[in-house]
CSV table of C-alpha atoms and ligand atoms in Angstrom, one decimal:
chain,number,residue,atom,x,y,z
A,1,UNK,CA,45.7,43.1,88.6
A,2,UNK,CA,46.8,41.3,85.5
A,3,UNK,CA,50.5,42.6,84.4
A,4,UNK,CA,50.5,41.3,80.8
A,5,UNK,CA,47.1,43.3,80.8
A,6,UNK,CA,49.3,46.4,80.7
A,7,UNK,CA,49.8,48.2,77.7
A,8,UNK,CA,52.9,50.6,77.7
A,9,UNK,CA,51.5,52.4,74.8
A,10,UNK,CA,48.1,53.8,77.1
A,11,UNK,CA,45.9,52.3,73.7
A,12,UNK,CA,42.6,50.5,74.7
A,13,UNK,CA,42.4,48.3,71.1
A,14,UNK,CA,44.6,46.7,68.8
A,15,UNK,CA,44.0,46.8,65.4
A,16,UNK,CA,46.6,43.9,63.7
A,17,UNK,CA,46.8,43.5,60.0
A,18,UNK,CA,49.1,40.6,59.0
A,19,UNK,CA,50.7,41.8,55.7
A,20,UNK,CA,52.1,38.2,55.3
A,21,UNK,CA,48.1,36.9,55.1
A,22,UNK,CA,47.7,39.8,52.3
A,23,UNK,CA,50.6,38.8,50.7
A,24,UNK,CA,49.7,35.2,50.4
A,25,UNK,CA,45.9,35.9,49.8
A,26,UNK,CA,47.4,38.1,46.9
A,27,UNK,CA,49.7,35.0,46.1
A,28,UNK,CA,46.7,32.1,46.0
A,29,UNK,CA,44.5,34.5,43.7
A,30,UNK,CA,47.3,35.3,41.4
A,31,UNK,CA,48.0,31.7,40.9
A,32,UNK,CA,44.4,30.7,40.7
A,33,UNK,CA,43.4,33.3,37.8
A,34,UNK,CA,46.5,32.7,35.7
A,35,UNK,CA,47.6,33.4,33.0
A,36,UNK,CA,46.0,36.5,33.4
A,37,UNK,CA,47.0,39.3,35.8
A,38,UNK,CA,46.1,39.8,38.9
A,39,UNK,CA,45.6,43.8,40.4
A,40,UNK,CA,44.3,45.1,43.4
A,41,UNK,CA,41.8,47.4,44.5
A,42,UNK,CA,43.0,49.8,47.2
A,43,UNK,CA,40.5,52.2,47.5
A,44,UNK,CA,39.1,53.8,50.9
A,45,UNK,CA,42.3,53.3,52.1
A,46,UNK,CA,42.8,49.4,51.2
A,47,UNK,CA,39.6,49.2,52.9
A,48,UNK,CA,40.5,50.8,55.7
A,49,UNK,CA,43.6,48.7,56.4
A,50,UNK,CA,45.9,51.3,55.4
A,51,UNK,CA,46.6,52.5,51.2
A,52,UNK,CA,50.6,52.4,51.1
A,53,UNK,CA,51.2,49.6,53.7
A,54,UNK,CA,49.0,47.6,52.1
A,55,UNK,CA,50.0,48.8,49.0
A,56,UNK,CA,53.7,48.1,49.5
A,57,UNK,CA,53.2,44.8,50.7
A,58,UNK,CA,51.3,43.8,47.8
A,59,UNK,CA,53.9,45.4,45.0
A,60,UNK,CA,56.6,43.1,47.4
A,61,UNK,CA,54.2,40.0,46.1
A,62,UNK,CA,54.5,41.2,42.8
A,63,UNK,CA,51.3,42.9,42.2
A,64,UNK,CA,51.8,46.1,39.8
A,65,UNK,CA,48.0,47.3,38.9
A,66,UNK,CA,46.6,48.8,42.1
A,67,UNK,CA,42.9,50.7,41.7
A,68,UNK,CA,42.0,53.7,44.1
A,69,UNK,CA,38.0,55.5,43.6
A,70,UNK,CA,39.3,59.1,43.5
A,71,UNK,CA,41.7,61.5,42.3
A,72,UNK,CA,42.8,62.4,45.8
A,73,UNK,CA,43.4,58.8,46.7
A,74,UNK,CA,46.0,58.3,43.8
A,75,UNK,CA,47.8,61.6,44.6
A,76,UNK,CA,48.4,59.9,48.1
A,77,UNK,CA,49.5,57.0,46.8
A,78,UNK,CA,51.8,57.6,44.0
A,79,UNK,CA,54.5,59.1,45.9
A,80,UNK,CA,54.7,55.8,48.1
A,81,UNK,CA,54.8,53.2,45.2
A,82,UNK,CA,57.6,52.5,42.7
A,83,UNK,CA,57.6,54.2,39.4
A,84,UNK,CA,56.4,50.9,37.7
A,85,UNK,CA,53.8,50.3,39.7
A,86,UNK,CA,50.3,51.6,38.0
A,87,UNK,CA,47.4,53.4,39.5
A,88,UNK,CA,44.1,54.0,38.5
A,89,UNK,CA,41.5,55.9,39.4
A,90,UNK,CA,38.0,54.4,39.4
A,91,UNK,CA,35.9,56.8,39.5
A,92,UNK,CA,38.0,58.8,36.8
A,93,UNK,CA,38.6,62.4,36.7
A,94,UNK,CA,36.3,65.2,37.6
A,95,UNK,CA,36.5,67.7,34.7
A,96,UNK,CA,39.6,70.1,35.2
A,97,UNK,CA,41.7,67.7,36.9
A,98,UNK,CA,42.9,66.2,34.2
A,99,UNK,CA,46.1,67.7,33.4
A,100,UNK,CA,47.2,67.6,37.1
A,101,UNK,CA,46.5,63.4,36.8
A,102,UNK,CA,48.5,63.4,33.7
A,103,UNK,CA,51.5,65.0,35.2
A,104,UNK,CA,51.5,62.4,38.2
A,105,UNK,CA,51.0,59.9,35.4
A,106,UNK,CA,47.6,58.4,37.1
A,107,UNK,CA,45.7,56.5,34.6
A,108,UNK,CA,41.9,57.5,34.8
A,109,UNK,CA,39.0,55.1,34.0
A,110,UNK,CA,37.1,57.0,31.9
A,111,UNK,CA,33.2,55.8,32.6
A,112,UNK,CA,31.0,58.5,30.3
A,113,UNK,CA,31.8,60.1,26.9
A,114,UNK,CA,32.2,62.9,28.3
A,115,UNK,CA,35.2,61.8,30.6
A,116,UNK,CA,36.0,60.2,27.8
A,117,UNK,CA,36.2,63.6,25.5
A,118,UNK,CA,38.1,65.5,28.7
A,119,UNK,CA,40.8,62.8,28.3
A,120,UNK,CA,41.5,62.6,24.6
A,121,UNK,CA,43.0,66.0,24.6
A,122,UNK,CA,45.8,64.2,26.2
A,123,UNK,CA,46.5,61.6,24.1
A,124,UNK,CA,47.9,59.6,27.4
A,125,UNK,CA,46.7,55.7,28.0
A,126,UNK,CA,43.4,55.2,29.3
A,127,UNK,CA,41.2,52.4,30.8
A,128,UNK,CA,37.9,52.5,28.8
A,129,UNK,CA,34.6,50.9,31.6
A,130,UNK,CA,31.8,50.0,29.9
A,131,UNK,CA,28.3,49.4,31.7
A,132,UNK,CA,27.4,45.7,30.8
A,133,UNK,CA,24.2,46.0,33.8
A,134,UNK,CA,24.9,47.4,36.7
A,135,UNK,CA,24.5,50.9,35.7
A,136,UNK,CA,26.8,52.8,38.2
A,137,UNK,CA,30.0,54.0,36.0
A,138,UNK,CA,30.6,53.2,32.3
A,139,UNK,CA,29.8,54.0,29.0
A,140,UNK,CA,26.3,53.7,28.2
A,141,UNK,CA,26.4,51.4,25.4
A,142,UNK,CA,24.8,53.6,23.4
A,143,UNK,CA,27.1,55.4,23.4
A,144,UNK,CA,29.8,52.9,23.3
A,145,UNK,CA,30.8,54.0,19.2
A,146,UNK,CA,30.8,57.7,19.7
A,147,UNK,CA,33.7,57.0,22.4
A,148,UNK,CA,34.9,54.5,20.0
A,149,UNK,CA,35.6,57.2,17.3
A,150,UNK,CA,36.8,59.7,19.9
A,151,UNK,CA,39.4,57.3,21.5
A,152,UNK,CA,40.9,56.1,17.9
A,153,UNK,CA,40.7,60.2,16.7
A,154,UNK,CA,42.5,61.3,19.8
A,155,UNK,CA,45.5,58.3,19.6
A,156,UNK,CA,44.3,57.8,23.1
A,157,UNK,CA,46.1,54.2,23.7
A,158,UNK,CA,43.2,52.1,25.3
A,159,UNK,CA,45.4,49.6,28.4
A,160,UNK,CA,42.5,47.3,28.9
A,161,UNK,CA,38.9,47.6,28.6
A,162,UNK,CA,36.8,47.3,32.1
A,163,UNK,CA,33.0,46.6,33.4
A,164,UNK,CA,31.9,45.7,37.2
A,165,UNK,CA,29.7,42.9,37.9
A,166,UNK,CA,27.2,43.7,40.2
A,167,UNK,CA,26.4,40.1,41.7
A,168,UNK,CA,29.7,38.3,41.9
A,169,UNK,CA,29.1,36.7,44.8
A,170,UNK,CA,26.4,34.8,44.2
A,171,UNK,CA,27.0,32.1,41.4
A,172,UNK,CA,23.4,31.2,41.1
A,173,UNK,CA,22.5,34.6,40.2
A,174,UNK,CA,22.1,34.7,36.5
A,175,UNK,CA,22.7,38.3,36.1
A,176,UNK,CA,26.6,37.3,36.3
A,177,UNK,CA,26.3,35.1,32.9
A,178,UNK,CA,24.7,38.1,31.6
A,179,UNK,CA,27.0,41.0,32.3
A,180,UNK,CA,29.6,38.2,30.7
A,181,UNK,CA,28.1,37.7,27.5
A,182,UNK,CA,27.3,41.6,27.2
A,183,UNK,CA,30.9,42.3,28.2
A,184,UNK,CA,32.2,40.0,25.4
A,185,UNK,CA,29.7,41.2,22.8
A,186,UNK,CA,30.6,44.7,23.9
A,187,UNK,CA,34.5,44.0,23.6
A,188,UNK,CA,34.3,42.6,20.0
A,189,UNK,CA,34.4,46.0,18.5
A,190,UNK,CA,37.7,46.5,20.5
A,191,UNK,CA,39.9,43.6,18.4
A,192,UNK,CA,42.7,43.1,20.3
A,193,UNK,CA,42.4,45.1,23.8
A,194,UNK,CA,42.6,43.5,26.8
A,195,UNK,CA,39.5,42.9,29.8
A,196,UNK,CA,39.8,43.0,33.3
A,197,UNK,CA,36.5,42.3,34.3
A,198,UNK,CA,36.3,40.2,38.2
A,199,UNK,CA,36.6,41.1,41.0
A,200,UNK,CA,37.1,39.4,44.3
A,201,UNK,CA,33.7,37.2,43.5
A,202,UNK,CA,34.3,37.2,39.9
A,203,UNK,CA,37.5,35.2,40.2
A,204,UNK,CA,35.5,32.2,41.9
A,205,UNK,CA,32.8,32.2,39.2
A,206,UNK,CA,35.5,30.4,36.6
A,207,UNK,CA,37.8,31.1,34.0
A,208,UNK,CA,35.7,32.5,31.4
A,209,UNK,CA,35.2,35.8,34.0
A,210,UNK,CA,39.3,35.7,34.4
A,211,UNK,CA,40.5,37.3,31.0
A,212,UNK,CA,44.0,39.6,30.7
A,213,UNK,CA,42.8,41.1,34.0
A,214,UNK,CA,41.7,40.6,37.8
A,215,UNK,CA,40.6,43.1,40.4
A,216,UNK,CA,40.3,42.2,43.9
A,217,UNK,CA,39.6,44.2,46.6
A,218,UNK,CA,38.0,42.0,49.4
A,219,UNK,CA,39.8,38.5,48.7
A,220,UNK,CA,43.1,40.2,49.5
A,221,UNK,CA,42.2,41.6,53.3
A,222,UNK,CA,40.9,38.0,54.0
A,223,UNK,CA,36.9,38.5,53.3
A,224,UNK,CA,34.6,35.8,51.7
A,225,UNK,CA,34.7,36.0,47.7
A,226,UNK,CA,31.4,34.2,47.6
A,227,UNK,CA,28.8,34.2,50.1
A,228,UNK,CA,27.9,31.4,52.0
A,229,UNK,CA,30.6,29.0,51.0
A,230,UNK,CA,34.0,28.4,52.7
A,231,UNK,CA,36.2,31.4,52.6
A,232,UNK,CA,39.7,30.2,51.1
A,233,UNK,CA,41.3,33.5,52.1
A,234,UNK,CA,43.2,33.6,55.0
A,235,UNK,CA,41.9,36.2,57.8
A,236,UNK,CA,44.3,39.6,57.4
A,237,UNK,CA,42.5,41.4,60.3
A,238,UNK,CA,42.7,41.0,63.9
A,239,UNK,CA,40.7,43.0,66.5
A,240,UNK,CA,41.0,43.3,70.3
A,241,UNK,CA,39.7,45.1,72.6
A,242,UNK,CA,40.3,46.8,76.3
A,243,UNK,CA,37.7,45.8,79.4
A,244,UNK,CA,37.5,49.3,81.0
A,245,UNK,CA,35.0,48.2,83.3
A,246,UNK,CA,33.5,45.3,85.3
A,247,UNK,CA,30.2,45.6,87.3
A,248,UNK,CA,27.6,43.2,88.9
A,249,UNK,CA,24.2,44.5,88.3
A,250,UNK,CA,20.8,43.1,90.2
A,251,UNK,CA,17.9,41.7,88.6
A,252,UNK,CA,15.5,45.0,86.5
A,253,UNK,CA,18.6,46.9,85.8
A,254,UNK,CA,18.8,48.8,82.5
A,255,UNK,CA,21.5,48.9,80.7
A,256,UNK,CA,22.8,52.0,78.2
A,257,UNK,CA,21.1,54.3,75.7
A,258,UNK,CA,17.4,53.9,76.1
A,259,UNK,CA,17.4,51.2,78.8
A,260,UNK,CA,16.9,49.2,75.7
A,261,UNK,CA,18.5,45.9,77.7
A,262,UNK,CA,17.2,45.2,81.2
A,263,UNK,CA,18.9,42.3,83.1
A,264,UNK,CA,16.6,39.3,83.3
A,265,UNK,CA,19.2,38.4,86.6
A,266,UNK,CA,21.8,39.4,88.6
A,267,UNK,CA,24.3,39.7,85.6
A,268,UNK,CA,28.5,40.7,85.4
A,269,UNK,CA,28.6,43.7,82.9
A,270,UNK,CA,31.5,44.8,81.6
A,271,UNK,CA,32.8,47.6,79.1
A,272,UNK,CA,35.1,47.5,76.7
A,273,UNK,CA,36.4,50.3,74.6
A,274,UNK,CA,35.1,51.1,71.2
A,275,UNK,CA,31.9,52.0,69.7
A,276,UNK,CA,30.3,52.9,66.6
A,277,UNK,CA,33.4,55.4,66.1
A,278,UNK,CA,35.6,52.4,65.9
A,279,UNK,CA,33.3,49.7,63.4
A,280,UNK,CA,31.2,48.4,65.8
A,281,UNK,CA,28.4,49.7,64.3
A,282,UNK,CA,25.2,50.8,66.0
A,283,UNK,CA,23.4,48.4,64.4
A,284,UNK,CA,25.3,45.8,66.8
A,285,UNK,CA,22.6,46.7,69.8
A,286,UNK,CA,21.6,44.2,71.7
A,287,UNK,CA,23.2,41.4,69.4
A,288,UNK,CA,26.4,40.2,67.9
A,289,UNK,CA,29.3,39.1,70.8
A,290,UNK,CA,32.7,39.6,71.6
A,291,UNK,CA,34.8,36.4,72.8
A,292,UNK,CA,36.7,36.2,75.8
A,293,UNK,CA,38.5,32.9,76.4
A,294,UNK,CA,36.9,31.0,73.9
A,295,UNK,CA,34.3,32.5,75.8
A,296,UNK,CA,31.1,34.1,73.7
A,297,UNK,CA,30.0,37.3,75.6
A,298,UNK,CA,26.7,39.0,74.1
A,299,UNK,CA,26.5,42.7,73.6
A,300,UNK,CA,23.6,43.8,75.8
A,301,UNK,CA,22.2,47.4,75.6
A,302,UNK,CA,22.7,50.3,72.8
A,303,UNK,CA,26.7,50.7,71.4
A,304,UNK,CA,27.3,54.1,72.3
A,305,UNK,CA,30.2,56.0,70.3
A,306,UNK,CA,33.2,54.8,72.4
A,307,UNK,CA,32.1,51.6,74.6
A,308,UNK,CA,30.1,48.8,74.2
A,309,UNK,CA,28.9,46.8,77.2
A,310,UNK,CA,29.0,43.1,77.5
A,311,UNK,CA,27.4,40.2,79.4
A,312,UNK,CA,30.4,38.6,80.6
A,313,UNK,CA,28.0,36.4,83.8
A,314,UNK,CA,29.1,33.3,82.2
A,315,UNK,CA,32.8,33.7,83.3
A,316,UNK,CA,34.5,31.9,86.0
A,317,UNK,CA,35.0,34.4,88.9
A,318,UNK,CA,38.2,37.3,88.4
A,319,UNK,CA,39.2,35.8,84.8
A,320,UNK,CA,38.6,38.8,83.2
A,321,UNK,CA,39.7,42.3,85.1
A,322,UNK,CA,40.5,45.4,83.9
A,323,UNK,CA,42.9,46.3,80.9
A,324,UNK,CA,41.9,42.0,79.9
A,325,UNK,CA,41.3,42.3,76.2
A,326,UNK,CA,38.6,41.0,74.4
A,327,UNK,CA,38.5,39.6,71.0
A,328,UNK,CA,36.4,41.4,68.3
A,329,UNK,CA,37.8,39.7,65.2
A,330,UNK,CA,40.4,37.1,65.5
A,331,UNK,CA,39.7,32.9,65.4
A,332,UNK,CA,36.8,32.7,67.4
A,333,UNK,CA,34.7,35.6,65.2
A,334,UNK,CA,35.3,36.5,61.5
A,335,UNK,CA,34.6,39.2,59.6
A,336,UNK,CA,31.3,37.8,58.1
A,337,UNK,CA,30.1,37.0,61.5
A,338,UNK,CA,30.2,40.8,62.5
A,339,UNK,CA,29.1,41.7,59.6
A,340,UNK,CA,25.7,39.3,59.6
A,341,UNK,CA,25.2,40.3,63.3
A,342,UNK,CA,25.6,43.9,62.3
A,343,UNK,CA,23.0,43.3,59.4
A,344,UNK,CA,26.2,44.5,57.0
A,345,UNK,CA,28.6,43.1,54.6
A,346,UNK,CA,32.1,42.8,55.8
A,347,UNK,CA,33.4,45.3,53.6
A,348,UNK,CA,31.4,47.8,55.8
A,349,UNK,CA,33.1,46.4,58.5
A,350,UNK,CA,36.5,46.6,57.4
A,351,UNK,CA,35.7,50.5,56.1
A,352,UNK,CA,34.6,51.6,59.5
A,353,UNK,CA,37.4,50.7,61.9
A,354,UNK,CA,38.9,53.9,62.2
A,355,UNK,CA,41.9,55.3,63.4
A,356,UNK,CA,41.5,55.2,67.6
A,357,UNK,CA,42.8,51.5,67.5
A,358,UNK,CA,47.0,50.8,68.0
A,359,UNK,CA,47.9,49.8,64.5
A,360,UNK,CA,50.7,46.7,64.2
A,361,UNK,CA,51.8,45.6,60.6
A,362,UNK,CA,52.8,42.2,60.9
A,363,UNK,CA,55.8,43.1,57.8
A,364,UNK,CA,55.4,40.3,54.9
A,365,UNK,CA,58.3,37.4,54.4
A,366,UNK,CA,61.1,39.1,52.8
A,367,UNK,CA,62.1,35.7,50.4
A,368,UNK,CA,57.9,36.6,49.3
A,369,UNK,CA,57.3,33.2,48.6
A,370,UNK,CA,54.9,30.7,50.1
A,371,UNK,CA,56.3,27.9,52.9
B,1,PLP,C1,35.4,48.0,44.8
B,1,PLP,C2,35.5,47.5,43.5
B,1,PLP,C3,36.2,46.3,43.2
B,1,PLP,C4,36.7,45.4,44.2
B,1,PLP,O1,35.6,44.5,44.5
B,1,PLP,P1,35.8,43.3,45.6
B,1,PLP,O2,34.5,42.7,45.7
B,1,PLP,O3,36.2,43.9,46.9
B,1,PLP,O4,36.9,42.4,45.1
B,1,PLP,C5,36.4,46.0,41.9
B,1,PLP,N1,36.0,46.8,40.9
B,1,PLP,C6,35.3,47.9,41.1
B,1,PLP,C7,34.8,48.8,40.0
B,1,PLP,C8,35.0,48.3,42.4
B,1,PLP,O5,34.3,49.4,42.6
């Protein structure tokens, strides 16, 4: 038996999210987009890495603007962020809830004219989105003067004007020039008010997509901003995982759900300790990996909700025993590379973790500079 395999706190996985990484992600992108601002999106939970940790770490960097989706998400939020900070709410306001958001003094991103009209009775600052192509949320533009008139009626102070581009991370996509020129053509009848306009992608597309405003999400908890090229971000998220059991199998045996894997030869199976419930999604059958020193084990058979099991034959004999841990994100195997074996995007990785693993905040540098 391995002692330093024990774990005093009985947890079988490790989630670690090194708030210094956020910060400093946070850091590189606010320097690379200025002068305008940077903001962050912290919605689902800061992607599942946890709202007000996340959140506080990020206002310690100096960030001020954070963005949740929903009403429920900001009312969790506000309490555990300084008065100054700002939060808005993405998805804006279902109709009725708007007095309640005013009182917690949540700005709303109003995204029809009819949010739009809900709003105005309040005469309280707003964030205008406009749909320049993706056609999600925003005002139609169509629309766009009707909620003109009704904003400058109402004395509803407009903060910045906002769209969503819907193919940021791929430069050669044209449909990013496009939401551009419709989102400056679109603005010109708002003299004076502010964009905020890219997000994590958008910021790597060049300065004409910076303007007042950036929104990140994905850049800040270490994902790739553009697809295929090297990720400048550094990695927020660590993942390891307990080995709760080691077999040796003969030749013809099946191996979980379905039988779906049968070994080929006499192969060492082990079983380590999270499933689909945890992010390893299902779609992981049968391919994708954990690593083991420096070691690449394949996942063999179906990923049922709280194990997976692992071909770990091409270890030296008694390496790995129970309670080892192996790694599921960490140097050897990023985000993107669970998320292309998974046949996902690594935001859907980060959003399904969970909440079985052993959280650890790695806490930022207090001096919040760089070096
Ligand atoms: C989620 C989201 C973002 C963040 O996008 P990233 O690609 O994670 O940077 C920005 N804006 C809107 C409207 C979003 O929904």
């Amino acid at each position: 038996m391995d002692i330093s395999a024990i774990d005093m706190t009985g947890a079988t996985g490790w989630l670690t999210i090194d708030l210094e990484a956020l910060a400093d992600n946070y850091r590189l992108l606010a320097s690379r987009v200025v002068p305008a601002r940077q903001t962050a999106v912290v919605k689902a939970d800061a992607y599942g890495l946890g709202a007000v940790p996340v959140s506080n770490a990020l206002y310690q960097a100096g960030c001020r603007d954070f963005f949740v989706a929903q009403y429920l998400e900001a009312v969790t939020l506000r309490p555990a962020l300084p008065a100054d900070a700002r939060i808005f709410v993405l998805n804006g306001l279902q109709p009725g809830a708007e007095a309640r958001a005013a009182e917690l003094g949540l700005i709303p991103v109003l995204n029809s004219l009819e949010q739009v009209r809900n709003w105005s009775a309040l005469a309280l600052p707003a964030v205008l989105q406009l749909d320049t192509g993706m056609s999600r949320l925003g005002v139609p533009t169509e629309e766009l003067q009707a909620a003109r008139e009704e904003l400058a009626q109402a004395g509803t102070p407009l903060l910045f004007l906002m769209s969503h581009l819907a193919s940021a991370d791929d430069p050669a996509n044209s449909q990013n020039v496009e939401q551009l020129n419709r989102m400056r053509n679109l603005a010109a009848e708002f003299p004076g008010c502010d964009i905020c306009f890219a997000n994590s992608g958008g910021i790597f597309l060049g300065d004409d997509y910076h303007h007042a405003l950036t929104r990140s999400g994905i850049a800040l908890y270490g994902g790739a901003p553009t697809e295929g090229r090297p990720n400048p971000m550094r990695p927020v998220v660590a993942l390891e995982v307990a080995v709760i059991h080691l077999r040796n199998l003969e030749a013809g045996t099946a191996v979980g759900y379905s039988g779906t894997h049968v070994t080929a030869g006499p192969t060492r199976v082990a079983t380590i300790a999270a499933g689909y419930a945890d992010g390893l999604l299902r779609s992981l059958s049968n391919r994708g990996a954990v690593w083991f020193q420096s070691r690449r084990l394949p996942i063999i058979g179906r990923v049922s909700m709280d194990s997976i099991t692992v071909d770990a034959s091409a270890l030296p004999e008694d390496t790995m025993t129970l309670g080892s841990r192996v790694e599921i994100l960490g140097p050897h195997q990023t985000l993107e590379d669970v998320a292309r074996d998974a046949g996902t995007i690594s935001y859907e990785i980060l959003t399904s973790l969970g909440h079985r693993y052993h959280r650890t905040y790695l806490q930022p540098n207090p001096r919040g500079n760089t070096s």
